[in-house]
Amino acid sequence: MQHHLILRVITKMLVGTIILFAFYVQFHGDFSPGGGFQAGVIMAVAFILYGIVFNLSKVEQVFPPWLVHKLVALGVLIYAGTGIISLFLGYNFLDYDALNPHHPSHGQHWGIMAVEFGVGVTVTGVMVAIYYAFAGRPPPMKDEDW
Amino acid sequence: MVATVITVILFTMLVLTALAIVRIYSLFAVVMLSGVFSLLSALLFVALDAVDVAFTEAAVGAGISTVLMLGTIALTARTQKKATRSGFVPFVVVAVTGVALVYGTLDMPNFGDPTAPASMHVAPEYMTGSVKDIDVANVVTSILASYRGYDTLGETAVVFTAGIGVLVLLSGLGRRRREDEEEDA
């Protein structure tokens, strides 16, 4: 899509905004619609849009495949790790009261933040990884093929 | 009254989109229409006050799925083959299943019924506890991440497994390794 000047300029402007919105959805999920799953998808969309309008090798420089593959596992690890921490503090698995026994509701907040972050990381990783897997296979599409 | 009109209009558009998807043979148009279908579903969820679900439907159904389906088209074919056999038997199967599903909904409680079984069991405890114990304004988040944290961990594991599966199938790592072994031999 090298000759689509408008698309390229608009994409450059939008990518930052999309990532910012993803963070908003991620960390404001306690109060507004959204959470880790939606935020992960939106975050992945920013990279996929960049990859579609420029090309795969450009986006792989920004977000290398090895890092994407690590993130896929890291998110589940963060989620399960939160549960393990509460186990070690003498509470039930994924009982966030353990994180701050004096203010259980604060502990709940932190726990929800942590697990939502884990969900977001995994979903971002999986979506981008699947996109890389699809886009990385020949043949590349020419504009006139559509 | 207004809500009913909006719901009827949205459902009509949903059915028209579905019919168009069945009739059209250009797969590019079909993928775009399935994105439209997802957006219309998202609007219906908003009309039902299920904004979290609507958000997910719009992001996943209309966003990511469309991109992945386009990627699939790029790897396979651009047009659907014309059917050679008659569509009578499939039509009967679909019609019978549809009638059975509609018959099944007759027993369901009305929308927003406070005495529905789903609102009677643990829901009241979640609704009050979300404000009192967890202090989170969005009840969906508190149920998803705290009360039902176990289930969400399972869902995350499902997403993880699905991602790994697609990677193993599509990334060609296995093929590359085989080629290396053949070169070595």
GROMACS .gro file of C-alpha atoms in nm:
model
  331
    1MET     CA    1   0.000   0.000   0.000
    2GLN     CA    2   0.298   0.226  -0.056
    3HIS     CA    3   0.110   0.476  -0.276
    4HIS     CA    4  -0.184   0.530  -0.039
    5LEU     CA    5  -0.058   0.858   0.105
    6ILE     CA    6  -0.377   0.948   0.295
    7LEU     CA    7  -0.401   0.605   0.457
    8ARG     CA    8  -0.040   0.622   0.568
    9VAL     CA    9  -0.066   0.971   0.718
   10ILE     CA   10  -0.396   0.893   0.896
   11THR     CA   11  -0.253   0.565   1.027
   12LYS     CA   12   0.050   0.740   1.174
   13MET     CA   13  -0.182   0.983   1.351
   14LEU     CA   14  -0.421   0.713   1.472
   15VAL     CA   15  -0.182   0.447   1.604
   16GLY     CA   16  -0.081   0.650   1.911
   17THR     CA   17  -0.441   0.739   1.988
   18ILE     CA   18  -0.551   0.375   1.958
   19ILE     CA   19  -0.278   0.262   2.200
   20LEU     CA   20  -0.376   0.539   2.443
   21PHE     CA   21  -0.740   0.428   2.421
   22ALA     CA   22  -0.632   0.068   2.484
   23PHE     CA   23  -0.459   0.176   2.807
   24TYR     CA   24  -0.769   0.373   2.907
   25VAL     CA   25  -0.993   0.069   2.852
   26GLN     CA   26  -0.741  -0.149   3.039
   27PHE     CA   27  -0.698   0.060   3.352
   28HIS     CA   28  -1.038   0.227   3.368
   29GLY     CA   29  -1.226  -0.102   3.343
   30ASP     CA   30  -1.331  -0.081   3.709
   31PHE     CA   31  -1.551   0.217   3.637
   32SER     CA   32  -1.642   0.206   3.270
   33PRO     CA   33  -1.714  -0.071   3.019
   34GLY     CA   34  -1.412  -0.267   2.915
   35GLY     CA   35  -1.130  -0.461   3.071
   36GLY     CA   36  -0.831  -0.669   2.982
   37PHE     CA   37  -0.989  -0.858   2.695
   38GLN     CA   38  -1.116  -0.553   2.506
   39ALA     CA   39  -0.800  -0.355   2.581
   40GLY     CA   40  -0.583  -0.638   2.449
   41VAL     CA   41  -0.779  -0.649   2.125
   42ILE     CA   42  -0.760  -0.270   2.081
   43MET     CA   43  -0.387  -0.274   2.153
   44ALA     CA   44  -0.337  -0.549   1.896
   45VAL     CA   45  -0.546  -0.353   1.644
   46ALA     CA   46  -0.297  -0.064   1.663
   47PHE     CA   47  -0.011  -0.293   1.556
   48ILE     CA   48  -0.220  -0.478   1.298
   49LEU     CA   49  -0.331  -0.149   1.140
   50TYR     CA   50   0.033  -0.039   1.122
   51GLY     CA   51   0.126  -0.373   0.969
   52ILE     CA   52  -0.150  -0.359   0.706
   53VAL     CA   53  -0.085  -0.003   0.590
   54PHE     CA   54   0.295  -0.017   0.598
   55ASN     CA   55   0.415  -0.376   0.585
   56LEU     CA   56   0.486  -0.675   0.800
   57SER     CA   57   0.860  -0.620   0.831
   58LYS     CA   58   0.808  -0.262   0.953
   59VAL     CA   59   0.575  -0.367   1.234
   60GLU     CA   60   0.799  -0.660   1.321
   61GLN     CA   61   1.079  -0.410   1.384
   62VAL     CA   62   0.859  -0.228   1.636
   63PHE     CA   63   0.709  -0.538   1.796
   64PRO     CA   64   0.938  -0.834   1.721
   65PRO     CA   65   0.779  -1.181   1.697
   66TRP     CA   66   0.993  -1.327   1.977
   67LEU     CA   67   0.858  -1.061   2.213
   68VAL     CA   68   0.500  -1.129   2.099
   69HIS     CA   69   0.542  -1.501   2.167
   70LYS     CA   70   0.682  -1.429   2.515
   71LEU     CA   71   0.387  -1.198   2.594
   72VAL     CA   72   0.136  -1.474   2.507
   73ALA     CA   73   0.270  -1.685   2.795
   74LEU     CA   74   0.356  -1.392   3.024
   75GLY     CA   75  -0.008  -1.282   3.058
   76VAL     CA   76  -0.126  -1.622   3.182
   77LEU     CA   77   0.173  -1.625   3.416
   78ILE     CA   78   0.077  -1.285   3.563
   79TYR     CA   79  -0.282  -1.403   3.615
   80ALA     CA   80  -0.192  -1.736   3.773
   81GLY     CA   81   0.093  -1.569   3.965
   82THR     CA   82  -0.154  -1.334   4.134
   83GLY     CA   83  -0.341  -1.641   4.254
   84ILE     CA   84  -0.020  -1.806   4.375
   85ILE     CA   85   0.076  -1.491   4.569
   86SER     CA   86  -0.255  -1.496   4.756
   87LEU     CA   87  -0.196  -1.865   4.827
   88PHE     CA   88   0.144  -1.785   4.980
   89LEU     CA   89  -0.012  -1.511   5.194
   90GLY     CA   90  -0.238  -1.773   5.352
   91TYR     CA   91  -0.559  -1.703   5.161
   92ASN     CA   92  -0.749  -1.894   4.894
   93PHE     CA   93  -0.631  -1.904   4.532
   94LEU     CA   94  -0.720  -1.571   4.363
   95ASP     CA   95  -0.861  -1.424   4.688
   96TYR     CA   96  -0.737  -1.067   4.646
   97ASP     CA   97  -0.817  -0.974   5.008
   98ALA     CA   98  -0.472  -1.123   5.074
   99LEU     CA   99  -0.296  -0.836   4.894
  100ASN     CA  100  -0.402  -0.584   5.156
  101PRO     CA  101  -0.562  -0.753   5.460
  102HIS     CA  102  -0.625  -0.422   5.640
  103HIS     CA  103  -0.823  -0.276   5.349
  104PRO     CA  104  -0.973  -0.578   5.168
  105SER     CA  105  -1.135  -0.354   4.907
  106HIS     CA  106  -0.793  -0.207   4.817
  107GLY     CA  107  -0.659  -0.559   4.786
  108GLN     CA  108  -0.951  -0.641   4.557
  109HIS     CA  109  -0.866  -0.337   4.342
  110TRP     CA  110  -0.502  -0.438   4.309
  111GLY     CA  111  -0.590  -0.797   4.238
  112ILE     CA  112  -0.842  -0.702   3.970
  113MET     CA  113  -0.586  -0.466   3.812
  114ALA     CA  114  -0.324  -0.742   3.810
  115VAL     CA  115  -0.539  -1.013   3.657
  116GLU     CA  116  -0.694  -0.775   3.401
  117PHE     CA  117  -0.342  -0.673   3.304
  118GLY     CA  118  -0.254  -1.039   3.260
  119VAL     CA  119  -0.559  -1.093   3.039
  120GLY     CA  120  -0.469  -0.785   2.833
  121VAL     CA  121  -0.109  -0.898   2.781
  122THR     CA  122  -0.211  -1.247   2.667
  123VAL     CA  123  -0.486  -1.123   2.434
  124THR     CA  124  -0.255  -0.863   2.277
  125GLY     CA  125   0.011  -1.129   2.225
  126VAL     CA  126  -0.227  -1.387   2.080
  127MET     CA  127  -0.398  -1.146   1.840
  128VAL     CA  128  -0.073  -1.000   1.709
  129ALA     CA  129   0.086  -1.346   1.689
  130ILE     CA  130  -0.207  -1.482   1.486
  131TYR     CA  131  -0.189  -1.178   1.257
  132TYR     CA  132   0.185  -1.232   1.206
  133ALA     CA  133   0.122  -1.600   1.132
  134PHE     CA  134  -0.140  -1.515   0.867
  135ALA     CA  135   0.040  -1.219   0.712
  136GLY     CA  136   0.380  -1.388   0.714
  137ARG     CA  137   0.274  -1.653   0.463
  138PRO     CA  138   0.313  -1.598   0.090
  139PRO     CA  139   0.175  -1.480  -0.142
  140PRO     CA  140   0.155  -1.110  -0.052
  141MET     CA  141  -0.163  -0.944  -0.184
  142LYS     CA  142  -0.145  -0.686  -0.459
  143ASP     CA  143  -0.393  -0.399  -0.449
  144GLU     CA  144  -0.557  -0.496  -0.778
  145ASP     CA  145  -0.624  -0.851  -0.653
  146TRP     CA  146  -0.910  -0.722  -0.441
  147MET     CA  147  -4.182   0.220   2.270
  148VAL     CA  148  -3.878   0.382   2.110
  149ALA     CA  149  -3.664   0.093   2.230
  150THR     CA  150  -3.899  -0.157   2.066
  151VAL     CA  151  -3.886   0.028   1.733
  152ILE     CA  152  -3.505   0.044   1.747
  153THR     CA  153  -3.483  -0.328   1.831
  154VAL     CA  154  -3.717  -0.421   1.544
  155ILE     CA  155  -3.521  -0.206   1.297
  156LEU     CA  156  -3.188  -0.354   1.410
  157PHE     CA  157  -3.319  -0.709   1.386
  158THR     CA  158  -3.456  -0.642   1.036
  159MET     CA  159  -3.116  -0.511   0.926
  160LEU     CA  160  -2.951  -0.813   1.090
  161VAL     CA  161  -3.171  -1.055   0.893
  162LEU     CA  162  -3.114  -0.862   0.567
  163THR     CA  163  -2.737  -0.873   0.624
  164ALA     CA  164  -2.753  -1.247   0.690
  165LEU     CA  165  -2.955  -1.303   0.370
  166ALA     CA  166  -2.704  -1.095   0.172
  167ILE     CA  167  -2.417  -1.302   0.315
  168VAL     CA  168  -2.591  -1.621   0.199
  169ARG     CA  169  -2.661  -1.486  -0.152
  170ILE     CA  170  -2.327  -1.321  -0.237
  171TYR     CA  171  -2.041  -1.526  -0.384
  172SER     CA  172  -1.764  -1.266  -0.357
  173LEU     CA  173  -1.588  -1.360  -0.033
  174PHE     CA  174  -1.448  -1.009   0.017
  175ALA     CA  175  -1.803  -0.871   0.027
  176VAL     CA  176  -1.908  -1.155   0.260
  177VAL     CA  177  -1.629  -1.072   0.507
  178MET     CA  178  -1.723  -0.704   0.505
  179LEU     CA  179  -2.090  -0.793   0.557
  180SER     CA  180  -2.001  -1.020   0.849
  181GLY     CA  181  -1.829  -0.715   1.001
  182VAL     CA  182  -2.153  -0.522   0.950
  183PHE     CA  183  -2.340  -0.812   1.113
  184SER     CA  184  -2.114  -0.786   1.419
  185LEU     CA  185  -2.161  -0.410   1.445
  186LEU     CA  186  -2.539  -0.451   1.427
  187SER     CA  187  -2.521  -0.718   1.701
  188ALA     CA  188  -2.312  -0.476   1.908
  189LEU     CA  189  -2.584  -0.211   1.866
  190LEU     CA  190  -2.843  -0.465   1.983
  191PHE     CA  191  -2.633  -0.537   2.293
  192VAL     CA  192  -2.619  -0.163   2.362
  193ALA     CA  193  -2.998  -0.152   2.330
  194LEU     CA  194  -3.007  -0.430   2.594
  195ASP     CA  195  -2.776  -0.221   2.822
  196ALA     CA  196  -2.500  -0.483   2.791
  197VAL     CA  197  -2.226  -0.236   2.704
  198ASP     CA  198  -1.935  -0.463   2.799
  199VAL     CA  199  -2.058  -0.734   2.564
  200ALA     CA  200  -2.123  -0.476   2.293
  201PHE     CA  201  -1.769  -0.347   2.333
  202THR     CA  202  -1.625  -0.696   2.294
  203GLU     CA  203  -1.846  -0.774   1.996
  204ALA     CA  204  -1.743  -0.454   1.818
  205ALA     CA  205  -1.371  -0.502   1.889
  206VAL     CA  206  -1.347  -0.876   1.825
  207GLY     CA  207  -1.631  -0.948   1.583
  208ALA     CA  208  -1.609  -0.642   1.364
  209GLY     CA  209  -1.240  -0.565   1.412
  210ILE     CA  210  -1.005  -0.859   1.457
  211SER     CA  211  -1.224  -1.128   1.294
  212THR     CA  212  -1.259  -0.920   0.978
  213VAL     CA  213  -0.884  -0.874   0.953
  214LEU     CA  214  -0.818  -1.245   1.013
  215MET     CA  215  -1.083  -1.347   0.758
  216LEU     CA  216  -0.921  -1.112   0.503
  217GLY     CA  217  -0.588  -1.278   0.582
  218THR     CA  218  -0.749  -1.616   0.520
  219ILE     CA  219  -0.892  -1.499   0.186
  220ALA     CA  220  -0.549  -1.374   0.085
  221LEU     CA  221  -0.414  -1.727   0.144
  222THR     CA  222  -0.704  -1.914  -0.020
  223ALA     CA  223  -0.966  -1.805  -0.277
  224ARG     CA  224  -1.156  -1.484  -0.357
  225THR     CA  225  -1.491  -1.630  -0.466
  226GLN     CA  226  -1.713  -1.903  -0.333
  227LYS     CA  227  -1.781  -2.199  -0.565
  228LYS     CA  228  -2.135  -2.235  -0.696
  229ALA     CA  229  -2.325  -2.514  -0.519
  230THR     CA  230  -2.387  -2.813  -0.744
  231ARG     CA  231  -2.648  -2.991  -0.531
  232SER     CA  232  -2.990  -2.860  -0.440
  233GLY     CA  233  -3.021  -2.676  -0.113
  234PHE     CA  234  -3.354  -2.836  -0.014
  235VAL     CA  235  -3.229  -3.076   0.258
  236PRO     CA  236  -3.002  -2.817   0.427
  237PHE     CA  237  -3.290  -2.569   0.418
  238VAL     CA  238  -3.522  -2.816   0.594
  239VAL     CA  239  -3.253  -2.891   0.858
  240VAL     CA  240  -3.195  -2.520   0.924
  241ALA     CA  241  -3.570  -2.445   0.934
  242VAL     CA  242  -3.640  -2.729   1.182
  243THR     CA  243  -3.347  -2.620   1.404
  244GLY     CA  244  -3.468  -2.260   1.394
  245VAL     CA  245  -3.823  -2.355   1.490
  246ALA     CA  246  -3.689  -2.572   1.773
  247LEU     CA  247  -3.478  -2.281   1.902
  248VAL     CA  248  -3.774  -2.041   1.891
  249TYR     CA  249  -3.986  -2.303   2.069
  250GLY     CA  250  -3.712  -2.328   2.334
  251THR     CA  251  -3.724  -1.953   2.402
  252LEU     CA  252  -4.096  -1.973   2.489
  253ASP     CA  253  -4.007  -2.109   2.835
  254MET     CA  254  -3.751  -1.837   2.902
  255PRO     CA  255  -3.832  -1.556   3.148
  256ASN     CA  256  -3.906  -1.212   3.004
  257PHE     CA  257  -3.623  -0.965   2.949
  258GLY     CA  258  -3.539  -0.787   3.276
  259ASP     CA  259  -3.770  -1.009   3.482
  260PRO     CA  260  -3.655  -0.966   3.847
  261THR     CA  261  -3.791  -1.313   3.939
  262ALA     CA  262  -3.591  -1.488   3.665
  263PRO     CA  263  -3.377  -1.774   3.804
  264ALA     CA  264  -3.060  -1.598   3.686
  265SER     CA  265  -3.140  -1.291   3.900
  266MET     CA  266  -3.245  -1.492   4.208
  267HIS     CA  267  -2.949  -1.718   4.291
  268VAL     CA  268  -2.612  -1.546   4.352
  269ALA     CA  269  -2.678  -1.227   4.152
  270PRO     CA  270  -2.815  -1.019   4.446
  271GLU     CA  271  -2.507  -1.100   4.652
  272TYR     CA  272  -2.278  -0.996   4.364
  273MET     CA  273  -2.473  -0.674   4.305
  274THR     CA  274  -2.452  -0.561   4.668
  275GLY     CA  275  -2.106  -0.705   4.734
  276SER     CA  276  -1.955  -0.534   4.432
  277VAL     CA  277  -2.021  -0.196   4.594
  278LYS     CA  278  -1.980  -0.296   4.960
  279ASP     CA  279  -1.687  -0.540   4.964
  280ILE     CA  280  -1.499  -0.474   4.641
  281ASP     CA  281  -1.586  -0.106   4.584
  282VAL     CA  282  -1.582  -0.138   4.207
  283ALA     CA  283  -1.844   0.058   4.014
  284ASN     CA  284  -1.854  -0.174   3.712
  285VAL     CA  285  -2.024  -0.491   3.835
  286VAL     CA  286  -1.921  -0.676   3.520
  287THR     CA  287  -1.555  -0.622   3.607
  288SER     CA  288  -1.595  -0.730   3.970
  289ILE     CA  289  -1.781  -1.048   3.873
  290LEU     CA  290  -1.540  -1.125   3.588
  291ALA     CA  291  -1.214  -1.065   3.771
  292SER     CA  292  -1.297  -1.129   4.136
  293TYR     CA  293  -1.608  -1.341   4.200
  294ARG     CA  294  -1.546  -1.548   3.889
  295GLY     CA  295  -1.167  -1.509   3.877
  296TYR     CA  296  -1.126  -1.884   3.836
  297ASP     CA  297  -1.341  -1.889   3.521
  298THR     CA  298  -1.156  -1.593   3.373
  299LEU     CA  299  -0.825  -1.766   3.440
  300GLY     CA  300  -0.964  -2.058   3.242
  301GLU     CA  301  -1.072  -1.825   2.960
  302THR     CA  302  -0.726  -1.669   2.947
  303ALA     CA  303  -0.581  -2.018   2.927
  304VAL     CA  304  -0.819  -2.093   2.637
  305VAL     CA  305  -0.704  -1.781   2.450
  306PHE     CA  306  -0.344  -1.883   2.522
  307THR     CA  307  -0.401  -2.238   2.395
  308ALA     CA  308  -0.584  -2.118   2.083
  309GLY     CA  309  -0.301  -1.877   2.005
  310ILE     CA  310  -0.037  -2.146   2.049
  311GLY     CA  311  -0.240  -2.383   1.830
  312VAL     CA  312  -0.271  -2.134   1.544
  313LEU     CA  313   0.099  -2.051   1.573
  314VAL     CA  314   0.199  -2.415   1.551
  315LEU     CA  315  -0.029  -2.472   1.251
  316LEU     CA  316   0.053  -2.157   1.055
  317SER     CA  317   0.396  -2.028   1.145
  318GLY     CA  318   0.572  -2.310   0.957
  319LEU     CA  319   0.819  -2.377   1.236
  320GLY     CA  320   0.779  -2.753   1.197
  321ARG     CA  321   0.827  -2.739   0.820
  322ARG     CA  322   1.137  -2.525   0.856
  323ARG     CA  323   1.287  -2.774   1.100
  324ARG     CA  324   1.214  -3.066   0.865
  325GLU     CA  325   1.382  -2.882   0.579
  326ASP     CA  326   1.688  -2.821   0.798
  327GLU     CA  327   1.703  -3.189   0.884
  328GLU     CA  328   1.682  -3.283   0.517
  329GLU     CA  329   1.967  -3.046   0.440
  330ASP     CA  330   2.172  -3.200   0.719
  331ALA     CA  331   2.106  -3.551   0.589
   0.00000   0.00000   0.00000
